[in-house]
């Protein structure tokens, strides 16, 4: 995009990440347009116009740290939003909010196409509404909260319950069978996590089909707020121009909301509920509605969402949840019991869990698994007070089967092999349903619970139980 020099456009005030810029009469740039500010020592950097204070003054949010910037610095309007490099040239690269390369691979080619980070979502008439299943190989997800291609899935959980590990495992599980492009967006990520992701992708040999986009924790709120838009612009190019499926992974969408709240406060807006920005619903919708299928290609989003203080009624959490198709809820209580992945089978849902989409058999088994585990939870207070022996025969049987189902739905992950020493497993939906059916039918009633813990298929559990019994017979 051609930049237009604004004679006399200058920075008139600097308050941290907020800049007030005076423009000559009649040259005030529109909201969301980018401006470039020259510095005396280092390279120039970008800011984004967010408010018009009067007919000549705009308030902008810096996308880079403002260290060393001074009042009176010359400003150049870029004539449109921030534009970022897209296309095959960015595959295998690590980029920041403005598309600057952050790895050691050298600069991008001069002829790399560019695309603005702001765009309207595809019109409803152009969106493809298919419900093709996105198989993950993770038992509890595929059974109770199946994901759809071209849909949006969110992993909700508090601190330390395994959101990032689950997203990493989904990446690992899909790279082997997924033929499209992966775009990973790190919003407010630690630099350590970025380095780990880069080395994991390199080691798995899938970096050539992946783009990494980061807005790190130490960057200004403007960078963390806009980095998902950069990732979306790259994903949209592959979907629209090359007709390729794109897997968009975001960790963590809550930090996008958090950065938006910081920007809102810096702009002087009055806070809304729980201190969030008054534009919360609009900002989340602008991000989420661009994630869609168009024609024969689709963007499929898997998002990690931090739940502050494990409060699932938090406005940010409920706003994000209203946009997603599949909700995977991670439970601190299950994590404390060693049930990994710590997915809550009752709270996790999906609009795809419908007989017309998944089939009668799948939905019937999923509902029976849910009912059995829910019945066990209802009885837990009685069990903790009186003991399981005081329950009736049917209740005791339901408790035993629920406990075995919970353990069967655990699974060793490939990304945790280095820590657990257990080889990761990927299980087909058919094997998961068969295993749950067998447990509900009572085939494992006299087995040790440990035989079903951290295994793949039901047949593997059967072999583990037989080995344990042989060992006991020898002893």
Short mmCIF file of C-alpha atoms in Angstrom, two decimals:
data_model
loop_
_atom_site.label_atom_id
_atom_site.label_comp_id
_atom_site.label_asym_id
_atom_site.label_seq_id
_atom_site.Cartn_x
_atom_site.Cartn_y
_atom_site.Cartn_z
CA UNK A 1 0.00 0.00 0.00
CA UNK A 2 1.33 3.42 -0.93
CA UNK A 3 2.26 5.52 2.08
CA UNK A 4 1.41 9.21 1.97
CA UNK A 5 3.74 11.69 3.62
CA UNK A 6 1.83 14.12 5.80
CA UNK A 7 3.79 17.37 5.90
CA UNK A 8 3.77 18.62 9.46
CA UNK A 9 2.13 15.52 11.07
CA UNK A 10 3.78 15.23 14.48
CA UNK A 11 3.54 13.39 17.79
CA UNK A 12 2.22 15.91 20.35
CA UNK A 13 1.83 13.69 23.43
CA UNK A 14 3.13 10.30 24.63
CA UNK A 15 1.53 8.41 27.55
CA UNK A 16 3.09 4.97 27.58
CA UNK A 17 1.54 3.08 24.67
CA UNK A 18 -0.86 5.95 23.80
CA UNK A 19 0.23 8.60 21.30
CA UNK A 20 -1.58 11.82 20.33
CA UNK A 21 -0.73 12.91 16.79
CA UNK A 22 -1.56 16.29 15.18
CA UNK A 23 -2.23 16.22 11.41
CA UNK A 24 -2.52 19.07 8.92
CA UNK A 25 -6.13 20.16 8.19
CA UNK A 26 -8.08 17.68 6.06
CA UNK A 27 -5.59 14.79 6.40
CA UNK A 28 -6.86 12.98 9.53
CA UNK A 29 -6.57 9.22 8.84
CA UNK A 30 -9.60 6.92 9.48
CA UNK A 31 -9.96 4.69 12.56
CA UNK A 32 -7.86 1.47 12.33
CA UNK A 33 -5.44 3.03 9.83
CA UNK A 34 -1.73 2.55 10.48
CA UNK A 35 0.79 5.36 10.90
CA UNK A 36 4.58 5.10 10.92
CA UNK A 37 6.56 7.17 13.40
CA UNK A 38 10.20 8.04 12.86
CA UNK A 39 12.65 7.75 15.74
CA UNK A 40 15.96 9.55 16.17
CA UNK A 41 17.97 6.43 17.03
CA UNK A 42 16.31 3.14 16.09
CA UNK A 43 14.05 1.99 13.24
CA UNK A 44 10.63 3.59 12.74
CA UNK A 45 7.65 1.81 14.25
CA UNK A 46 3.91 1.53 13.70
CA UNK A 47 0.87 2.66 15.62
CA UNK A 48 -2.84 2.27 14.88
CA UNK A 49 -5.34 5.15 14.98
CA UNK A 50 -8.07 4.41 17.52
CA UNK A 51 -9.78 7.75 18.23
CA UNK A 52 -10.30 11.22 16.73
CA UNK A 53 -9.94 13.86 19.46
CA UNK A 54 -10.82 16.78 17.17
CA UNK A 55 -10.66 17.69 13.47
CA UNK A 56 -6.85 17.57 13.46
CA UNK A 57 -5.76 15.28 16.34
CA UNK A 58 -5.86 11.48 16.42
CA UNK A 59 -5.11 9.16 19.32
CA UNK A 60 -3.13 6.06 18.34
CA UNK A 61 -2.07 2.86 20.10
CA UNK A 62 1.58 1.89 19.65
CA UNK A 63 2.28 -1.58 18.26
CA UNK A 64 5.90 -1.48 19.47
CA UNK A 65 7.49 -0.25 22.74
CA UNK A 66 7.69 3.57 22.79
CA UNK A 67 11.13 3.71 24.45
CA UNK A 68 13.20 6.51 22.94
CA UNK A 69 10.24 8.19 21.22
CA UNK A 70 9.95 11.96 21.70
CA UNK A 71 7.32 14.62 21.14
CA UNK A 72 7.65 16.28 17.78
CA UNK A 73 8.60 13.04 15.99
CA UNK A 74 7.54 13.01 12.34
CA UNK A 75 4.54 10.83 11.45
CA UNK A 76 3.61 9.28 8.09
CA UNK A 77 0.12 7.90 7.41
CA UNK A 78 0.24 4.57 5.54
CA UNK A 79 -3.09 5.09 3.80
CA UNK A 80 -4.81 2.01 5.24
CA UNK A 81 -4.60 -0.69 7.95
CA UNK A 82 -1.42 -2.57 8.87
CA UNK A 83 -0.53 -4.92 5.99
CA UNK A 84 1.33 -8.18 6.63
CA UNK A 85 3.13 -10.67 4.36
CA UNK A 86 1.06 -13.70 3.35
CA UNK A 87 1.37 -16.70 1.04
CA UNK A 88 3.91 -19.50 0.62
CA UNK A 89 6.84 -17.24 1.59
CA UNK A 90 5.70 -17.11 5.25
CA UNK A 91 5.40 -20.92 5.64
CA UNK A 92 7.93 -22.14 8.19
CA UNK A 93 8.52 -18.62 9.51
CA UNK A 94 7.95 -16.86 12.84
CA UNK A 95 6.36 -13.40 12.50
CA UNK A 96 5.21 -10.60 14.79
CA UNK A 97 2.15 -8.31 14.63
CA UNK A 98 3.49 -6.25 11.69
CA UNK A 99 4.84 -9.26 9.77
CA UNK A 100 8.47 -8.68 10.78
CA UNK A 101 10.46 -11.94 10.77
CA UNK A 102 11.41 -13.14 14.26
CA UNK A 103 13.51 -16.20 13.36
CA UNK A 104 17.02 -16.62 11.94
CA UNK A 105 15.90 -17.42 8.39
CA UNK A 106 16.68 -14.04 6.84
CA UNK A 107 14.29 -11.48 5.32
CA UNK A 108 11.23 -12.40 3.22
CA UNK A 109 11.42 -11.90 -0.58
CA UNK A 110 10.59 -8.40 -1.84
CA UNK A 111 7.68 -9.68 -3.97
CA UNK A 112 5.88 -11.38 -1.04
CA UNK A 113 2.15 -10.52 -1.29
CA UNK A 114 0.64 -8.49 1.54
CA UNK A 115 -2.83 -8.30 3.03
CA UNK A 116 -4.48 -5.86 5.50
CA UNK A 117 -5.10 -7.27 8.97
CA UNK A 118 -8.63 -5.83 9.09
CA UNK A 119 -11.26 -7.43 6.85
CA UNK A 120 -14.98 -8.09 6.87
CA UNK A 121 -16.14 -11.67 7.52
CA UNK A 122 -17.39 -13.62 4.49
CA UNK A 123 -21.08 -12.88 3.78
CA UNK A 124 -23.47 -15.58 4.97
CA UNK A 125 -24.35 -16.46 1.36
CA UNK A 126 -20.69 -17.28 0.65
CA UNK A 127 -20.04 -19.35 3.78
CA UNK A 128 -19.97 -23.13 3.49
CA UNK A 129 -21.98 -24.78 6.24
CA UNK A 130 -20.81 -28.40 6.11
CA UNK A 131 -20.27 -30.48 9.24
CA UNK A 132 -17.31 -32.67 8.33
CA UNK A 133 -15.86 -34.20 11.48
CA UNK A 134 -12.37 -33.17 12.51
CA UNK A 135 -10.98 -36.35 14.08
CA UNK A 136 -8.39 -35.71 16.80
CA UNK A 137 -7.55 -39.19 18.12
CA UNK A 138 -8.26 -37.93 21.67
CA UNK A 139 -10.96 -40.22 23.11
CA UNK A 140 -12.84 -37.83 25.38
CA UNK A 141 -12.89 -35.03 22.78
CA UNK A 142 -14.00 -37.21 19.85
CA UNK A 143 -16.71 -38.90 21.94
CA UNK A 144 -18.25 -36.03 23.93
CA UNK A 145 -17.22 -32.78 22.18
CA UNK A 146 -16.46 -33.62 18.52
CA UNK A 147 -14.88 -30.85 16.44
CA UNK A 148 -16.02 -29.80 12.96
CA UNK A 149 -13.95 -28.72 9.98
CA UNK A 150 -14.63 -25.03 9.40
CA UNK A 151 -15.90 -24.69 12.97
CA UNK A 152 -14.62 -23.12 16.16
CA UNK A 153 -13.61 -25.10 19.25
CA UNK A 154 -12.48 -23.65 22.57
CA UNK A 155 -10.57 -25.25 25.43
CA UNK A 156 -11.69 -23.50 28.64
CA UNK A 157 -9.74 -23.92 31.86
CA UNK A 158 -8.07 -22.16 34.76
CA UNK A 159 -4.34 -21.88 35.33
CA UNK A 160 -2.36 -25.12 35.20
CA UNK A 161 -5.08 -27.59 34.16
CA UNK A 162 -3.56 -28.46 30.76
CA UNK A 163 -4.96 -26.12 28.06
CA UNK A 164 -1.65 -25.57 26.27
CA UNK A 165 -0.73 -29.29 26.50
CA UNK A 166 -4.10 -30.19 24.95
CA UNK A 167 -3.63 -27.68 22.11
CA UNK A 168 -0.07 -28.97 21.55
CA UNK A 169 -1.37 -32.56 21.41
CA UNK A 170 -4.03 -31.53 18.89
CA UNK A 171 -1.29 -30.01 16.73
CA UNK A 172 0.78 -33.20 17.06
CA UNK A 173 -2.21 -35.46 16.36
CA UNK A 174 -3.24 -33.57 13.26
CA UNK A 175 0.05 -32.92 11.52
CA UNK A 176 0.30 -36.54 10.37
CA UNK A 177 -3.16 -36.73 8.77
CA UNK A 178 -3.96 -33.07 8.12
CA UNK A 179 -3.02 -31.94 4.63
CA UNK A 180 -3.76 -28.23 4.99
CA UNK A 181 -1.88 -25.28 6.45
CA UNK A 182 -1.48 -24.66 10.19
CA UNK A 183 -1.31 -21.11 11.58
CA UNK A 184 -0.36 -20.89 15.26
CA UNK A 185 -1.12 -17.59 16.98
CA UNK A 186 0.53 -16.94 20.36
CA UNK A 187 -1.33 -14.11 22.12
CA UNK A 188 0.58 -12.84 25.15
CA UNK A 189 2.76 -15.96 25.06
CA UNK A 190 5.92 -16.45 27.10
CA UNK A 191 9.03 -16.44 24.91
CA UNK A 192 9.89 -19.90 26.32
CA UNK A 193 6.65 -21.32 24.89
CA UNK A 194 7.45 -19.79 21.51
CA UNK A 195 10.91 -21.42 21.45
CA UNK A 196 9.40 -24.79 22.49
CA UNK A 197 6.77 -24.56 19.75
CA UNK A 198 9.38 -23.70 17.12
CA UNK A 199 11.65 -26.62 18.14
CA UNK A 200 8.69 -29.06 18.35
CA UNK A 201 7.48 -28.10 14.88
CA UNK A 202 11.00 -28.44 13.49
CA UNK A 203 11.46 -31.84 15.15
CA UNK A 204 8.11 -33.11 13.84
CA UNK A 205 9.05 -32.06 10.31
CA UNK A 206 5.88 -29.98 9.83
CA UNK A 207 7.35 -26.49 10.02
CA UNK A 208 7.16 -26.16 6.22
CA UNK A 209 3.33 -26.23 6.47
CA UNK A 210 3.07 -23.98 9.52
CA UNK A 211 3.17 -20.23 10.20
CA UNK A 212 3.92 -19.02 13.73
CA UNK A 213 2.63 -15.55 14.69
CA UNK A 214 3.50 -14.14 18.11
CA UNK A 215 2.59 -11.12 20.23
CA UNK A 216 4.61 -11.76 23.37
CA UNK A 217 3.85 -10.91 26.99
CA UNK A 218 6.43 -8.11 27.09
CA UNK A 219 4.98 -6.28 24.08
CA UNK A 220 2.57 -3.32 24.39
CA UNK A 221 -1.16 -4.10 24.67
CA UNK A 222 -1.72 -2.91 21.07
CA UNK A 223 0.52 -5.72 19.74
CA UNK A 224 -1.20 -8.40 21.85
CA UNK A 225 -4.60 -7.02 20.84
CA UNK A 226 -3.94 -7.09 17.10
CA UNK A 227 -1.82 -10.24 16.70
CA UNK A 228 -4.89 -12.52 16.15
CA UNK A 229 -5.87 -10.26 13.25
CA UNK A 230 -2.42 -10.81 11.69
CA UNK A 231 -2.85 -14.59 12.00
CA UNK A 232 -6.35 -14.36 10.51
CA UNK A 233 -5.10 -12.32 7.52
CA UNK A 234 -2.53 -15.06 6.77
CA UNK A 235 -5.15 -17.81 7.20
CA UNK A 236 -7.68 -15.98 4.99
CA UNK A 237 -5.14 -15.67 2.16
CA UNK A 238 -4.61 -19.46 2.06
CA UNK A 239 -8.39 -20.05 2.23
CA UNK A 240 -9.47 -17.45 -0.34
CA UNK A 241 -6.56 -17.27 -2.80
CA UNK A 242 -5.23 -20.85 -2.70
CA UNK A 243 -8.43 -22.71 -1.68
CA UNK A 244 -6.55 -24.58 1.05
CA UNK A 245 -7.91 -25.70 4.42
CA UNK A 246 -6.34 -23.89 7.35
CA UNK A 247 -6.06 -25.00 10.97
CA UNK A 248 -5.86 -21.88 13.15
CA UNK A 249 -4.63 -22.46 16.71
CA UNK A 250 -4.78 -19.63 19.23
CA UNK A 251 -3.25 -19.65 22.69
CA UNK A 252 -4.61 -17.72 24.55
CA UNK A 253 -7.76 -15.87 23.46
CA UNK A 254 -8.37 -14.51 26.98
CA UNK A 255 -5.15 -12.50 26.64
CA UNK A 256 -6.61 -10.93 23.48
CA UNK A 257 -9.58 -9.76 25.58
CA UNK A 258 -7.22 -8.65 28.35
CA UNK A 259 -5.14 -6.58 25.90
CA UNK A 260 -8.36 -5.02 24.56
CA UNK A 261 -9.30 -4.02 28.12
CA UNK A 262 -5.87 -2.39 28.55
CA UNK A 263 -6.28 -0.48 25.26
CA UNK A 264 -9.79 0.60 26.26
CA UNK A 265 -8.48 1.96 29.58
CA UNK A 266 -5.60 3.77 27.86
CA UNK A 267 -8.10 5.42 25.51
CA UNK A 268 -10.07 6.70 28.50
CA UNK A 269 -13.23 4.63 28.03
CA UNK A 270 -15.32 3.88 31.08
CA UNK A 271 -15.02 0.22 32.15
CA UNK A 272 -17.98 -2.14 31.90
CA UNK A 273 -18.81 -5.31 33.90
CA UNK A 274 -15.94 -6.71 36.02
CA UNK A 275 -13.66 -4.00 34.58
CA UNK A 276 -13.83 -5.24 30.98
CA UNK A 277 -14.03 -2.89 28.01
CA UNK A 278 -17.54 -1.71 26.99
CA UNK A 279 -16.78 -2.99 23.46
CA UNK A 280 -16.05 -6.58 24.61
CA UNK A 281 -18.82 -8.28 22.61
CA UNK A 282 -17.97 -6.33 19.43
CA UNK A 283 -14.22 -7.06 19.63
CA UNK A 284 -14.74 -10.80 20.18
CA UNK A 285 -17.31 -10.94 17.34
CA UNK A 286 -14.96 -9.12 14.93
CA UNK A 287 -12.37 -11.82 15.59
CA UNK A 288 -14.59 -14.91 15.70
CA UNK A 289 -16.88 -14.17 12.74
CA UNK A 290 -13.96 -14.11 10.32
CA UNK A 291 -13.29 -17.78 11.14
CA UNK A 292 -15.47 -19.59 8.61
CA UNK A 293 -15.55 -21.79 5.53
CA UNK A 294 -15.75 -20.24 2.08
CA UNK A 295 -16.24 -22.29 -1.05
CA UNK A 296 -14.30 -25.57 -0.85
CA UNK A 297 -11.85 -24.35 1.83
CA UNK A 298 -12.34 -23.57 5.49
CA UNK A 299 -10.57 -22.10 8.50
CA UNK A 300 -10.92 -24.40 11.51
CA UNK A 301 -10.10 -22.72 14.84
CA UNK A 302 -8.98 -24.36 18.05
CA UNK A 303 -8.59 -21.84 20.85
CA UNK A 304 -7.29 -22.06 24.39
CA UNK A 305 -9.19 -19.79 26.78
CA UNK A 306 -7.96 -19.00 30.29
CA UNK A 307 -10.78 -18.90 32.86
CA UNK A 308 -9.86 -16.33 35.56
CA UNK A 309 -10.18 -17.78 39.08
CA UNK A 310 -12.03 -20.80 37.57
CA UNK A 311 -15.10 -18.54 37.21
CA UNK A 312 -16.99 -19.78 34.15
CA UNK A 313 -19.50 -16.90 34.54
CA UNK A 314 -16.77 -14.34 33.77
CA UNK A 315 -17.99 -11.98 30.99
CA UNK A 316 -14.96 -12.72 28.76
CA UNK A 317 -15.52 -16.48 29.04
CA UNK A 318 -19.27 -16.33 28.36
CA UNK A 319 -18.75 -13.96 25.40
CA UNK A 320 -16.18 -16.26 23.75
CA UNK A 321 -18.29 -19.37 24.51
CA UNK A 322 -21.27 -17.89 22.66
CA UNK A 323 -19.31 -18.03 19.36
CA UNK A 324 -17.88 -21.57 19.44
CA UNK A 325 -19.33 -24.85 18.16
CA UNK A 326 -17.45 -27.20 20.51
CA UNK A 327 -16.75 -26.38 24.15
CA UNK A 328 -14.07 -28.45 25.88
CA UNK A 329 -14.06 -27.63 29.60
CA UNK A 330 -11.01 -28.58 31.67
CA UNK A 331 -11.67 -29.38 35.32
CA UNK A 332 -9.28 -28.62 38.18
CA UNK A 333 -10.84 -31.41 40.29
CA UNK A 334 -10.16 -33.98 37.55
CA UNK A 335 -6.59 -32.72 37.15
CA UNK A 336 -6.10 -33.08 40.92
CA UNK A 337 -7.30 -36.71 40.65
CA UNK A 338 -4.75 -37.39 37.89
CA UNK A 339 -7.35 -37.70 35.12
CA UNK A 340 -5.49 -36.41 32.07
CA UNK A 341 -6.63 -34.89 29.80
CA UNK A 342 -8.69 -33.24 32.56
CA UNK A 343 -11.73 -32.77 30.32
CA UNK A 344 -15.02 -32.51 32.23
CA UNK A 345 -17.36 -35.00 30.48
CA UNK A 346 -20.49 -33.26 31.79
CA UNK A 347 -19.66 -29.61 31.00
CA UNK A 348 -18.03 -30.26 27.61
CA UNK A 349 -20.47 -30.01 24.69
CA UNK A 350 -20.65 -29.77 20.91
CA UNK A 351 -23.39 -28.84 18.43
CA UNK A 352 -22.17 -31.80 16.34
CA UNK A 353 -23.36 -34.31 18.95
CA UNK A 354 -26.49 -34.93 16.93
CA UNK A 355 -27.72 -38.23 15.45
CA UNK A 356 -27.97 -36.62 12.00
CA UNK A 357 -24.25 -35.75 12.09
CA UNK A 358 -22.51 -38.33 14.28
CA UNK A 359 -24.98 -41.23 13.98
CA UNK A 360 -27.45 -42.76 16.45
CA UNK A 361 -24.91 -45.15 17.98
CA UNK A 362 -22.31 -42.45 18.80
CA UNK A 363 -24.86 -40.10 20.40
CA UNK A 364 -26.49 -42.89 22.41
CA UNK A 365 -23.15 -44.04 23.85
CA UNK A 366 -22.05 -40.45 24.59
CA UNK A 367 -25.30 -39.71 26.44
CA UNK A 368 -25.10 -42.96 28.42
CA UNK A 369 -21.48 -42.18 29.41
CA UNK A 370 -22.56 -38.72 30.56
CA UNK A 371 -25.54 -40.06 32.55
CA UNK A 372 -23.42 -42.70 34.28
CA UNK A 373 -20.69 -40.23 35.31
CA UNK A 374 -23.30 -37.64 36.38
CA UNK A 375 -25.05 -40.25 38.56
CA UNK A 376 -21.69 -41.05 40.20
CA UNK A 377 -21.15 -37.35 40.95
CA UNK A 378 -24.60 -37.10 42.54
CA UNK A 379 -23.68 -39.98 44.85
CA UNK A 380 -20.24 -38.64 45.82
CA UNK A 381 -21.49 -36.80 48.92
CA UNK A 382 -23.20 -39.95 50.18
CA UNK A 383 -20.07 -42.02 49.44
CA UNK A 384 -17.80 -39.57 51.29
CA UNK A 385 -20.09 -39.65 54.36
CA UNK A 386 -21.16 -43.32 54.53
CA UNK A 387 -18.92 -45.19 52.14
CA UNK A 388 -19.74 -46.98 48.89
CA UNK A 389 -20.83 -50.12 50.80
CA UNK A 390 -23.99 -48.32 52.01
CA UNK A 391 -25.26 -47.84 48.46
CA UNK A 392 -27.77 -50.13 46.79
CA UNK A 393 -26.57 -52.77 44.32
CA UNK A 394 -27.53 -50.76 41.23
CA UNK A 395 -25.88 -47.59 42.56
CA UNK A 396 -22.69 -49.51 43.42
CA UNK A 397 -22.62 -50.92 39.89
CA UNK A 398 -23.12 -47.43 38.39
CA UNK A 399 -20.30 -46.00 40.54
CA UNK A 400 -17.90 -48.81 39.55
CA UNK A 401 -18.65 -48.32 35.84
CA UNK A 402 -18.41 -44.51 36.05
CA UNK A 403 -14.98 -44.77 37.70
CA UNK A 404 -13.83 -47.16 34.96
CA UNK A 405 -15.23 -44.90 32.25
CA UNK A 406 -13.35 -41.92 33.71
CA UNK A 407 -10.12 -43.90 33.64
CA UNK A 408 -10.74 -45.25 30.14
CA UNK A 409 -11.17 -41.67 28.88
CA UNK A 410 -7.67 -40.76 30.09
CA UNK A 411 -4.94 -41.01 27.50
CA UNK A 412 -1.14 -40.65 27.30
CA UNK A 413 -0.08 -37.79 25.00
CA UNK A 414 2.76 -37.78 22.52
CA UNK A 415 3.81 -34.29 23.68
CA UNK A 416 4.24 -35.50 27.28
CA UNK A 417 6.29 -38.64 26.50
CA UNK A 418 9.49 -36.95 27.71
CA UNK A 419 7.94 -36.36 31.17
CA UNK A 420 5.82 -39.50 31.66
CA UNK A 421 7.86 -42.11 29.78
CA UNK A 422 4.58 -43.45 28.32
CA UNK A 423 4.20 -43.56 24.55
CA UNK A 424 1.39 -41.34 23.25
CA UNK A 425 -1.78 -42.94 21.86
CA UNK A 426 -4.18 -41.92 19.11
CA UNK A 427 -7.53 -43.74 19.21
CA UNK A 428 -10.18 -43.91 16.47
CA UNK A 429 -13.78 -42.93 17.24
CA UNK A 430 -14.93 -46.52 16.54
CA UNK A 431 -12.49 -47.93 19.14
CA UNK A 432 -13.54 -45.30 21.69
CA UNK A 433 -17.24 -46.15 21.25
CA UNK A 434 -16.53 -49.90 21.40
CA UNK A 435 -14.55 -49.47 24.65
CA UNK A 436 -17.26 -47.36 26.31
CA UNK A 437 -19.94 -49.86 25.23
CA UNK A 438 -17.96 -52.73 26.75
CA UNK A 439 -17.56 -50.91 30.08
CA UNK A 440 -21.26 -49.91 30.18
CA UNK A 441 -22.18 -53.55 29.42
CA UNK A 442 -20.17 -54.70 32.45
CA UNK A 443 -17.25 -56.41 30.71
CA UNK A 444 -14.75 -54.63 32.97
CA UNK A 445 -16.75 -54.84 36.25
CA UNK A 446 -14.30 -57.27 37.86
CA UNK A 447 -11.16 -55.62 36.46
CA UNK A 448 -8.72 -53.48 38.36
CA UNK A 449 -9.43 -49.79 37.69
CA UNK A 450 -5.72 -49.24 36.97
CA UNK A 451 -5.97 -51.53 33.92
CA UNK A 452 -8.09 -48.87 32.18
CA UNK A 453 -5.93 -45.90 33.20
CA UNK A 454 -3.68 -44.16 30.65
CA UNK A 455 -4.19 -46.61 27.80
CA UNK A 456 -5.46 -46.37 24.21
CA UNK A 457 -8.04 -48.97 23.15
CA UNK A 458 -10.14 -51.34 25.27
CA UNK A 459 -8.15 -54.28 23.89
CA UNK A 460 -4.99 -52.73 25.32
CA UNK A 461 -6.73 -52.54 28.72
CA UNK A 462 -7.74 -56.21 28.37
CA UNK A 463 -4.11 -57.20 27.75
CA UNK A 464 -2.98 -55.07 30.70
CA UNK A 465 -5.54 -56.76 33.00
CA UNK A 466 -4.52 -60.24 31.81
CA UNK A 467 -0.83 -59.43 32.45
CA UNK A 468 -1.66 -58.18 35.96
CA UNK A 469 -3.59 -61.36 36.75
CA UNK A 470 -0.78 -63.57 35.45
CA UNK A 471 1.64 -61.66 37.68
CA UNK A 472 -0.64 -62.18 40.70
CA UNK A 473 -0.93 -65.92 39.94
CA UNK A 474 2.86 -66.24 39.82
CA UNK A 475 3.20 -64.33 43.10
#
